[in-house]
XYZ file of C-alpha atoms in Angstrom:
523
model
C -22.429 -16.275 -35.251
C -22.487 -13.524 -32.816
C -19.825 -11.001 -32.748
C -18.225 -11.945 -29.448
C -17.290 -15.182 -30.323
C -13.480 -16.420 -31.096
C -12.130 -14.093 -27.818
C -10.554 -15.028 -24.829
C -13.043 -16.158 -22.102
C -12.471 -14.799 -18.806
C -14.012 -16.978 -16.129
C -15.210 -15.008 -13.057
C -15.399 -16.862 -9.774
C -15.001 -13.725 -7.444
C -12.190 -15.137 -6.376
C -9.228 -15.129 -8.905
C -9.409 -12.386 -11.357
C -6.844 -10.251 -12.077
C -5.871 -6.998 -13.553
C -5.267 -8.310 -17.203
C -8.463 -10.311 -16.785
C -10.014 -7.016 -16.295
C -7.780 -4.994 -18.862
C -8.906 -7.505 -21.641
C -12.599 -7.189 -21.372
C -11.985 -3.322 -20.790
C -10.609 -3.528 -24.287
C -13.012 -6.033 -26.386
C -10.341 -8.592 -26.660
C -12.181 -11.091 -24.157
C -15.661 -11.862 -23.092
C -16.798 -13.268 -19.759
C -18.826 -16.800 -18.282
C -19.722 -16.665 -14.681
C -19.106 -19.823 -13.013
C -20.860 -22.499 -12.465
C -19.776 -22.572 -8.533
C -20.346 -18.898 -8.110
C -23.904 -19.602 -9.479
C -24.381 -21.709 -6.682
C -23.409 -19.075 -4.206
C -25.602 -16.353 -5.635
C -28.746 -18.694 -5.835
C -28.204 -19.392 -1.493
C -28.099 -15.833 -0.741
C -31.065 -15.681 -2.910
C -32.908 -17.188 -0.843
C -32.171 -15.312 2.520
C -33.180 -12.522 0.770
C -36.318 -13.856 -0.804
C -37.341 -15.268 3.040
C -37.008 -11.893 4.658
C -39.027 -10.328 2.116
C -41.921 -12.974 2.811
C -41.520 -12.832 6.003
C -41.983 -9.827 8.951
C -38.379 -8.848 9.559
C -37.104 -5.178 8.517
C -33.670 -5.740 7.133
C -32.149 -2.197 5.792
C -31.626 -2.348 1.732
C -34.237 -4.802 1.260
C -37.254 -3.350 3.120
C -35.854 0.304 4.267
C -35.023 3.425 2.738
C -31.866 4.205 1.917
C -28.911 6.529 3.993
C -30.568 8.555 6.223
C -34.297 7.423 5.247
C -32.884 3.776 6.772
C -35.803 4.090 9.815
C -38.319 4.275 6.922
C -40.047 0.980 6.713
C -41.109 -0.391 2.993
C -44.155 -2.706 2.674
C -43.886 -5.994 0.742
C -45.807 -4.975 -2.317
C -43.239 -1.743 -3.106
C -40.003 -3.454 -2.397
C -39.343 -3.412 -6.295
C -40.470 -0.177 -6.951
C -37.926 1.002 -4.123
C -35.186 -0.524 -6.257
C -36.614 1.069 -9.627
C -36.471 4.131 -7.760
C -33.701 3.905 -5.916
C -31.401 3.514 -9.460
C -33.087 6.123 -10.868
C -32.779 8.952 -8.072
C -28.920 8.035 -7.845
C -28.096 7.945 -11.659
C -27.395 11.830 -11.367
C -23.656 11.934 -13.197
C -21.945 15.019 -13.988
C -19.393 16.152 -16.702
C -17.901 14.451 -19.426
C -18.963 10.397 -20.718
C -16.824 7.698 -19.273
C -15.151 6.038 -22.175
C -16.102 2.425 -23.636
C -13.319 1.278 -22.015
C -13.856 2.165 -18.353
C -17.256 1.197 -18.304
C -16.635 -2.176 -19.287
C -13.941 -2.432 -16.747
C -16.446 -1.167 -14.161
C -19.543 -3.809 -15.499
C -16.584 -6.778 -15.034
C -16.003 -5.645 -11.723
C -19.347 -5.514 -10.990
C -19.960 -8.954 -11.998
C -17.055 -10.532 -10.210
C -18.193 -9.193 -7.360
C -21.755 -10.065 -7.409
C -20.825 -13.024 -7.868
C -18.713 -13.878 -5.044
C -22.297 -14.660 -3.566
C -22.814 -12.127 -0.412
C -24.895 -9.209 -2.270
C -27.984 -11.227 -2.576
C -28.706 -10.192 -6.019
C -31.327 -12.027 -8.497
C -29.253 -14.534 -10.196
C -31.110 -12.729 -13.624
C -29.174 -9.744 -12.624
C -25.996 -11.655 -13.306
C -27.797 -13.451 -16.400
C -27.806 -9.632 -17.803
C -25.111 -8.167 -17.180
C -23.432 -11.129 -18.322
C -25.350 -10.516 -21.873
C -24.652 -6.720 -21.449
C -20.658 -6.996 -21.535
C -20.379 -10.342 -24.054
C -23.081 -8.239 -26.779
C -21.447 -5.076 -26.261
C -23.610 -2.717 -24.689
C -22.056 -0.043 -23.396
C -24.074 2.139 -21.029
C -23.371 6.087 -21.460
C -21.830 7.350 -17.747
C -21.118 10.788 -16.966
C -17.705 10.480 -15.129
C -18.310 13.035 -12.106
C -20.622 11.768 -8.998
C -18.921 9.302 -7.068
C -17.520 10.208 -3.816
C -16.542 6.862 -3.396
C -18.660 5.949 -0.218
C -21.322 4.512 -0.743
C -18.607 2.991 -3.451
C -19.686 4.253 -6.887
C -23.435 4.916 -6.631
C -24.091 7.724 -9.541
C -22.043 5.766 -11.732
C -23.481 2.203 -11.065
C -26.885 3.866 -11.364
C -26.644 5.090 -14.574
C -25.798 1.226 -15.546
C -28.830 -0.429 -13.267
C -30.679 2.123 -15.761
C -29.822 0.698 -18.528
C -30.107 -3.106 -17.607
C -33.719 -2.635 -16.764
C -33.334 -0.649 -20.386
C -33.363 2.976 -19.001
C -31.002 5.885 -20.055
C -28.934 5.844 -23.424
C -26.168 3.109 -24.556
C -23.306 2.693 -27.181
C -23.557 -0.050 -29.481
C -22.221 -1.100 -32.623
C -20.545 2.583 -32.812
C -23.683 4.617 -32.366
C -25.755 5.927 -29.030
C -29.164 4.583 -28.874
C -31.553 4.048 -26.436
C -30.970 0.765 -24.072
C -34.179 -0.670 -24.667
C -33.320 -0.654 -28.644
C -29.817 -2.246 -27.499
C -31.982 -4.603 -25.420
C -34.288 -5.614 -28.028
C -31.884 -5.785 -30.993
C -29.344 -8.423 -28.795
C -32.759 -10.595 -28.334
C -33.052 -10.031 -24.878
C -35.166 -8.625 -22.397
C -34.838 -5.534 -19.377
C -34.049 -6.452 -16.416
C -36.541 -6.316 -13.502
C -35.816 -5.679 -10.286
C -36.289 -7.306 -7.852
C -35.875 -6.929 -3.855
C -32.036 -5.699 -2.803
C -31.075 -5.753 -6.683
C -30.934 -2.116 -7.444
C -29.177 -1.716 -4.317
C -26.687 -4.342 -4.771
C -25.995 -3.290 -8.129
C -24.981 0.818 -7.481
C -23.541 0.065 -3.982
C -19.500 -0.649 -4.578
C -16.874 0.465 -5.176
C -16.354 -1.261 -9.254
C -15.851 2.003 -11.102
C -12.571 3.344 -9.206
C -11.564 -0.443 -9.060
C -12.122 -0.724 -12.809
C -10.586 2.523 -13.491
C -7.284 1.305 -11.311
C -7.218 -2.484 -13.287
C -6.563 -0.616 -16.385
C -3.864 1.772 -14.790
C -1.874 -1.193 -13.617
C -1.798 -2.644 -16.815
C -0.958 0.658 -18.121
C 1.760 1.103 -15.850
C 3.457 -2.122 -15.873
C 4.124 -1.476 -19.504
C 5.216 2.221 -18.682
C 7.881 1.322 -15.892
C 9.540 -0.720 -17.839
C 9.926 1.963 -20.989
C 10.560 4.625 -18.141
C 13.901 2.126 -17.526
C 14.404 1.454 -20.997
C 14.680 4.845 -21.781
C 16.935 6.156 -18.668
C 18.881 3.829 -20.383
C 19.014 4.842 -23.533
C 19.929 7.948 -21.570
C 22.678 6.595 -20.082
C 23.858 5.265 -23.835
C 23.324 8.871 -25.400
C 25.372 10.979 -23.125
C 28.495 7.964 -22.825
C 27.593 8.094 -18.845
C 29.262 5.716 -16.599
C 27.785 2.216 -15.425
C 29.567 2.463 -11.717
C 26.737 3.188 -10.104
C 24.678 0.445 -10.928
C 27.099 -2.520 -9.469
C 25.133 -5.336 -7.905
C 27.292 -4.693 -4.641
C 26.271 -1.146 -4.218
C 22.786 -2.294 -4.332
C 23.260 -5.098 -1.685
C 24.140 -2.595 0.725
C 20.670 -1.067 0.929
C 18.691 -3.604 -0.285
C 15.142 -2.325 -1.287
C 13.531 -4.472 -3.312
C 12.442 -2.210 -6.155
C 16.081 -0.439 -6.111
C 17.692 -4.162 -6.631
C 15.331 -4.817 -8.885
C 15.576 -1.606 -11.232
C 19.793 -1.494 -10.832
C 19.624 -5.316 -12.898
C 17.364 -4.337 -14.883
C 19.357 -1.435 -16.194
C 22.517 -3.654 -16.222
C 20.657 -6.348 -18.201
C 19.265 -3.415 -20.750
C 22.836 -2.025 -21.414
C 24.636 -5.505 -21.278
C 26.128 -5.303 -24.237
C 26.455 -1.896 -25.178
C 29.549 -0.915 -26.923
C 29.492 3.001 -26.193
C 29.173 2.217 -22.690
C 32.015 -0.117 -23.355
C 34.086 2.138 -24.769
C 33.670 4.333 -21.862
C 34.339 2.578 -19.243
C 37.455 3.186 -18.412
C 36.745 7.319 -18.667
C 37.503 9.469 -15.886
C 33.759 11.020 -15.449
C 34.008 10.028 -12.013
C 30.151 11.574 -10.865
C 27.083 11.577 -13.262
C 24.118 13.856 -11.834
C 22.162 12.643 -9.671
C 19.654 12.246 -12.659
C 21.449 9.691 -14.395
C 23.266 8.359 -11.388
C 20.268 7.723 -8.603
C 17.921 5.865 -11.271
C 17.652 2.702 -9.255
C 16.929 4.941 -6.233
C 13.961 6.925 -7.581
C 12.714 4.564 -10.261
C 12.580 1.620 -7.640
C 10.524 3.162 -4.984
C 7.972 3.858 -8.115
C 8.218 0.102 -8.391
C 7.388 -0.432 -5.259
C 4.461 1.903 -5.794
C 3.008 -0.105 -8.605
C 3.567 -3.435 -6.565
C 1.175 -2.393 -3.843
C -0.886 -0.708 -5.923
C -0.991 -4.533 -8.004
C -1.654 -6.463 -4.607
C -4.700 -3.801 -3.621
C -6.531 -4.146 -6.557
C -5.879 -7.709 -6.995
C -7.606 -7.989 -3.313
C -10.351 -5.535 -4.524
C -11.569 -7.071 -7.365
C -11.956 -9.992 -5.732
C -14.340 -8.698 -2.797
C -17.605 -8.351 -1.768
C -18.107 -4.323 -1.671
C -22.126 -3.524 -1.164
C -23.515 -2.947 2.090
C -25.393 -4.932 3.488
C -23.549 -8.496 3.381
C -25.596 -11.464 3.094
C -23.669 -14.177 5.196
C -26.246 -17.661 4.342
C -26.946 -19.946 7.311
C -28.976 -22.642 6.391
C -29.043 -24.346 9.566
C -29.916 -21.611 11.710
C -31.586 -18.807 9.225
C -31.836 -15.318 11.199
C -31.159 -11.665 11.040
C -28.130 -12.552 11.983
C -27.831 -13.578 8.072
C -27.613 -10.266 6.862
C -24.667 -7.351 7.735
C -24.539 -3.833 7.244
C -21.134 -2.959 7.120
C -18.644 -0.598 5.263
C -16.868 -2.556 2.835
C -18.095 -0.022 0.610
C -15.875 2.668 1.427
C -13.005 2.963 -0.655
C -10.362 4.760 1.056
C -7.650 2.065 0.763
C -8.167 2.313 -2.925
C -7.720 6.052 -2.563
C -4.271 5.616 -0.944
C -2.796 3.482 -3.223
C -3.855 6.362 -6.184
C -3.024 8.757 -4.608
C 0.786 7.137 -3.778
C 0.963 5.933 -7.324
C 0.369 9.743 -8.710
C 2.585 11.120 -6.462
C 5.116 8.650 -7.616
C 4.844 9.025 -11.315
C 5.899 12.810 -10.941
C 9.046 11.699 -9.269
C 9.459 9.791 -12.156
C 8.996 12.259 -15.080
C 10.434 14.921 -12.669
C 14.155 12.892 -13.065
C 13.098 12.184 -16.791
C 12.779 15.752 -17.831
C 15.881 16.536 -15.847
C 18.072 13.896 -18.419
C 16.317 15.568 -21.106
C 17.713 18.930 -19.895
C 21.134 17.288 -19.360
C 21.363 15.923 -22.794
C 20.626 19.469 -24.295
C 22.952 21.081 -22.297
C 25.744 21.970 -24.321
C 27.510 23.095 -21.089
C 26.808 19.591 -19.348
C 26.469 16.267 -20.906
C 24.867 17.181 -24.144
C 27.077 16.153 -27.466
C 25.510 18.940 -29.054
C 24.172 22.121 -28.284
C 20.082 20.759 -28.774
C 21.070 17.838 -30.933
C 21.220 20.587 -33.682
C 23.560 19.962 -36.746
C 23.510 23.601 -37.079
C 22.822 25.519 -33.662
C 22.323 28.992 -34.058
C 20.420 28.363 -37.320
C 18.700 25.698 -36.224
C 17.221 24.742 -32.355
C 17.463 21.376 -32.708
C 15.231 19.835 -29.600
C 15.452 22.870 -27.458
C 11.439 22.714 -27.237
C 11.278 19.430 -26.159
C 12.148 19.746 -23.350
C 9.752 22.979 -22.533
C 7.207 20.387 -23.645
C 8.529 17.799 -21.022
C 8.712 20.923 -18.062
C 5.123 21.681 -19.011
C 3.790 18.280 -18.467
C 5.777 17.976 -15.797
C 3.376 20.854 -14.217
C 0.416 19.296 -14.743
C 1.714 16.412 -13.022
C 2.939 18.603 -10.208
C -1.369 18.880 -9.843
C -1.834 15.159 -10.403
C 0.063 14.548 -7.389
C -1.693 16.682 -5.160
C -3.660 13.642 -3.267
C -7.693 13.978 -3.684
C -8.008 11.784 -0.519
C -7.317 14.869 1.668
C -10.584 16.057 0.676
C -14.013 14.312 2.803
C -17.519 16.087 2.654
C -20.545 15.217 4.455
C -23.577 13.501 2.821
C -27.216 12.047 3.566
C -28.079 14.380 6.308
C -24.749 13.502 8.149
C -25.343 9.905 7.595
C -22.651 9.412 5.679
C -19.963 12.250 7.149
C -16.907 10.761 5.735
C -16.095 9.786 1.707
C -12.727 8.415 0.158
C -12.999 10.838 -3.035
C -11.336 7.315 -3.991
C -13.386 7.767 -7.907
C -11.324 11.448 -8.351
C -8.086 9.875 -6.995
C -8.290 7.260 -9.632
C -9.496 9.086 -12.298
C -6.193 11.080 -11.843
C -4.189 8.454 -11.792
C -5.665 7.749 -15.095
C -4.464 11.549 -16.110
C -1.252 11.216 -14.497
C -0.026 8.265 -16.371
C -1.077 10.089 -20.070
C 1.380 12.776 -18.705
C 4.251 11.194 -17.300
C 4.109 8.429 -20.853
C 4.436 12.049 -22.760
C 7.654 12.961 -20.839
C 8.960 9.963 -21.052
C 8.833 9.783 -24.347
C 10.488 13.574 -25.024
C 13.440 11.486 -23.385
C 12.779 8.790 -25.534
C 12.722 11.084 -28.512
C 15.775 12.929 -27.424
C 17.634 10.014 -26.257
C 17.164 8.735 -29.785
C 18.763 11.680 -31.773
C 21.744 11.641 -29.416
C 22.446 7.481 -29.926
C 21.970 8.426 -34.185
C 24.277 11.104 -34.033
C 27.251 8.893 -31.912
C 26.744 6.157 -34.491
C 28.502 4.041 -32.068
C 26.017 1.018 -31.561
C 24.599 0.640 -27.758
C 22.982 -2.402 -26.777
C 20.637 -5.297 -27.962
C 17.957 -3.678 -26.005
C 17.910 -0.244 -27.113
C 18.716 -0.634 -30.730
C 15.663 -2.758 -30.351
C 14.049 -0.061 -28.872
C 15.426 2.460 -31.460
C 14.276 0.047 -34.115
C 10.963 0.546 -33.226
C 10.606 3.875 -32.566
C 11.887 4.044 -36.490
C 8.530 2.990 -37.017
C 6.910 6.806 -36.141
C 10.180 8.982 -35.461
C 11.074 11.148 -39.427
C 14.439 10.269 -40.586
C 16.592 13.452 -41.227
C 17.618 15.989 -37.791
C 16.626 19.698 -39.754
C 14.184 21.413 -37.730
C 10.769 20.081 -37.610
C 7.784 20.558 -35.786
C 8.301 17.284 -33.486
C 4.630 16.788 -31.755
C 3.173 14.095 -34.000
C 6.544 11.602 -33.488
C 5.962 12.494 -29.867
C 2.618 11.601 -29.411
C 2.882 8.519 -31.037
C 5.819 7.606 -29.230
C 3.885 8.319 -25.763
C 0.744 6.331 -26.863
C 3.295 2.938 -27.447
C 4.620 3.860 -23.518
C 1.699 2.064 -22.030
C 0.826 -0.920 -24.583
C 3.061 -4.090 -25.166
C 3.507 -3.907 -28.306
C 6.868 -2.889 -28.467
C 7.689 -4.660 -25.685
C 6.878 -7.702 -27.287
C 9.677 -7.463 -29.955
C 12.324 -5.885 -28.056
C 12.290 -8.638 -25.136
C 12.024 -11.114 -28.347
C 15.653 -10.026 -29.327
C 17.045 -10.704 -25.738
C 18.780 -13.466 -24.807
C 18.071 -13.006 -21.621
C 14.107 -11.016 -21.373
C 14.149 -8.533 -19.272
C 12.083 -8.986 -15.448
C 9.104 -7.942 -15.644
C 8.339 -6.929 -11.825
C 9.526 -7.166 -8.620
């Protein structure tokens, strides 16, 4: 029995994949089948590519060079080894590996997109990488050289490499060479053939893979982030005013609706909110009062950065398109284009960065307010003893530092273009380094977060008064990795774990088990 047997299959059609699709083969808990219809599609653009290389006409990717060598004609008996060349002159990464996970996420993407049938690939360069993600072969990718038009080329090339069984892989825990990967799985490398290389390295499937896994990330991570302003709420006896359905109907953004129920469903039945409501705290800061305002615009955020990628990994991203005609074969067939070009995906990082510091900006200011003896804090640090002891003073100097580095995340990397190729190409998307730090800006804001978390825990154990289904759910399992006892401790290890929880479901899971009424998951 081979090893990638008993998973979820993940059919791709290039047509109606999706993030989680994506997310699950990222993370070995699903393998992939091309289908059968998609086959079909692949095998007619074949064939316009196999008659233009038997016949006379000079089509650019199949019989040119490449960027600013396009005038450079290619005769018939060296269109392969311009592929085999072509892969390896581009697979010139910089810096640090990709991780196992990203690089599956980009060969998915890959896939799906090949096989949406306009790149006019061999269908044996399906066939293999196909085998490549199902046995586990990982190909080793620096992270740095993709400017992100041409789409991912130094990346993609370093995987062409080790399809034909070039370059170094992971598998089965260890790096060997591809060809030993190759010949251990029982198959064979791949050759190239006409258009293959350059349908395989031309697209934009590492920043797309890169962004399938933040969305997955994320959707788990807005929903703590609202959990937790909640528990917020709970820990410093804060009004629930604010967050009446009729304030909300007068300035009716969706993701402000949408985050003001959610917050009213979370702290339902709470009975310290209950037992406040009648207080005369007539104002809450801004922090604790304008949650619906700034967390539903980061909503928002993650709903068009959902709908963009959904459309991306769906689409046909090489240059140039084949576009069969049966009936009337031609040049007219095949269209260069720039579908490569990833600036829309650029955006949408760039926005969703820029929104995640917003969001652990008003985090780490509740954290501040609930250590405040002066403002809404219970007690000075959560300390027992204050004075002897500091309670969770540092926590939140831990929060403010992330917080900086996110300040840097949400710089946008799409301001940046350079000029490549001789001035062929004079404008790139940077749309690989705006998704990459995405990727970094979600580790940070899931560590501030869950300082509040952490914080917003001690304060809820020390009022003893219980708060809602929700969050004793969600103080239930943060029991799991948070010490009993509130003496002075070094708190990083409870931190981290908490913050490594903020963007997986597990948790999730069991808390929206214990609700009546499970919470909505987006807008």
């Amino acid at each position: 029995m081979v090893a990638y047997m008993n998973k979820r299959i993940v059919t791709l059609d290039g047509t109606t994949v999706n993030t989680l699709d994506v997310h699950d083969v990222a993370y070995g808990r699903a393998t992939v089948q091309v289908a059968p219809e998609a086959m079909l599609k692949v095998k007619l653009a074949r064939s316009v590519v196999d008659r233009i290389v038997e016949g006379d006409e000079t089509v650019y990717g199949i019989n040119t060079g490449f960027g600013s060598l396009v005038q450079t004609r290619v005769s018939q008996d060296d269109v392969e080894q311009l592929q085999l060349n072509l892969v390896r002159s581009h697979a010139t990464g910089l810096g640090p590996n990709l991780s196992t996970e990203i690089v599956r996420a980009m060969m998915c993407v890959r896939l799906n997109s090949l096989v949406k049938g306009h790149s006019g690939c061999h269908p044996d360069v399906i066939s293999q990488l196909e085998q490549f993600i199902n046995h586990s072969i990982h190909p080793i990718i620096p992270r740095i050289g993709s400017l992100g038009a041409s789409g991912d080329l130094a990346p993609l090339s370093h995987l062409a490499c080790a399809l034909v069984g070039e370059g170094n892989v992971e598998y089965n825990g260890e790096v060997i060479s591809a060809y030993d990967a190759i010949q251990r799985c029982e198959l064979a490398p791949l050759t190239l053939r006409a258009k293959d290389g350059l349908s395989l390295i031309n697209g934009t499937s590492l920043i797309t893979g890169m962004l399938a896994i933040a969305v997955e990330q994320l959707r788990q991570l807005l929903t703590y982030a609202d959990i937790v302003a909640a528990m917020s709420l709970d820990a410093t006896e804060s009004t629930l005013t604010p967050y009446d359905d009729r304030i909300h109907r007068t300035r009716p953004h969706l993701g402000q609706l949408f985050v003001a129920e959610r917050i009213r469903a979370i702290l339902d039945d709470s009975t310290i909110l209950s037992n406040h409501h009648e207080c005369n705290r007539i104002q809450d800061p801004y922090s604790f009062r304008c949650i619906p305002q700034v967390h539903g615009p980061v909503q928002e955020s993650l709903h068009k950065l959902i709908q963009t990628v959904t459309i991306e990994l769906n689409s046909s991203t090489d240059n140039p398109l084949i576009f069969p005609d049966p009936v009337d074969p031609g040049p007219h067939e095949v269209v260069s284009q720039g579908n490569f070009h990833a600036e829309v995906l650029g955006f949408v990082s760039d926005a969703m960065s820029l929104a995640l510091f917003e969001l652990s900006s008003m985090s780490e200011r509740r954290i501040d307010q609930m250590l405040d003896p002066n403002r809404l804090a219970i007690k000075p640090f959560l300390a027992d003893n204050a004075g002897l002891e500091s309670g969770l003073m540092i926590v939140q100097y831990a929060a403010a530092a992330a917080l900086g580095e996110l300040h840097g995340h949400s710089t946008p990397r799409t301001a940046f273009s350079t000029t490549t190729s001789a001035g062929q190409e004079d404008h790139v998307s940077m749309g690989a380094t705006a998704s990459w730090n995405l990727l970094q800006a979600i580790e940070r804001c899931s560590e501030v977060i869950a300082c509040e978390a952490f914080v917003a825990h001690r304060a809820i154990t020390i009022i003893e008064t219980p708060s809602s289904t929700c969050v004793q759910s969600m103080i239930r399992c943060m029991n799991n990795v948070v010490l009993e006892g509130r003496a002075d401790r070094s708190t990083s290890d409870e931190i981290i774990s908490i913050a490594d929880e903020l963007t997986k479901s597990s948790w999730l899971s069991i808390i929206q088990s214990t609700l009546k009424n499970p919470l909505r998951k987006s807008i």
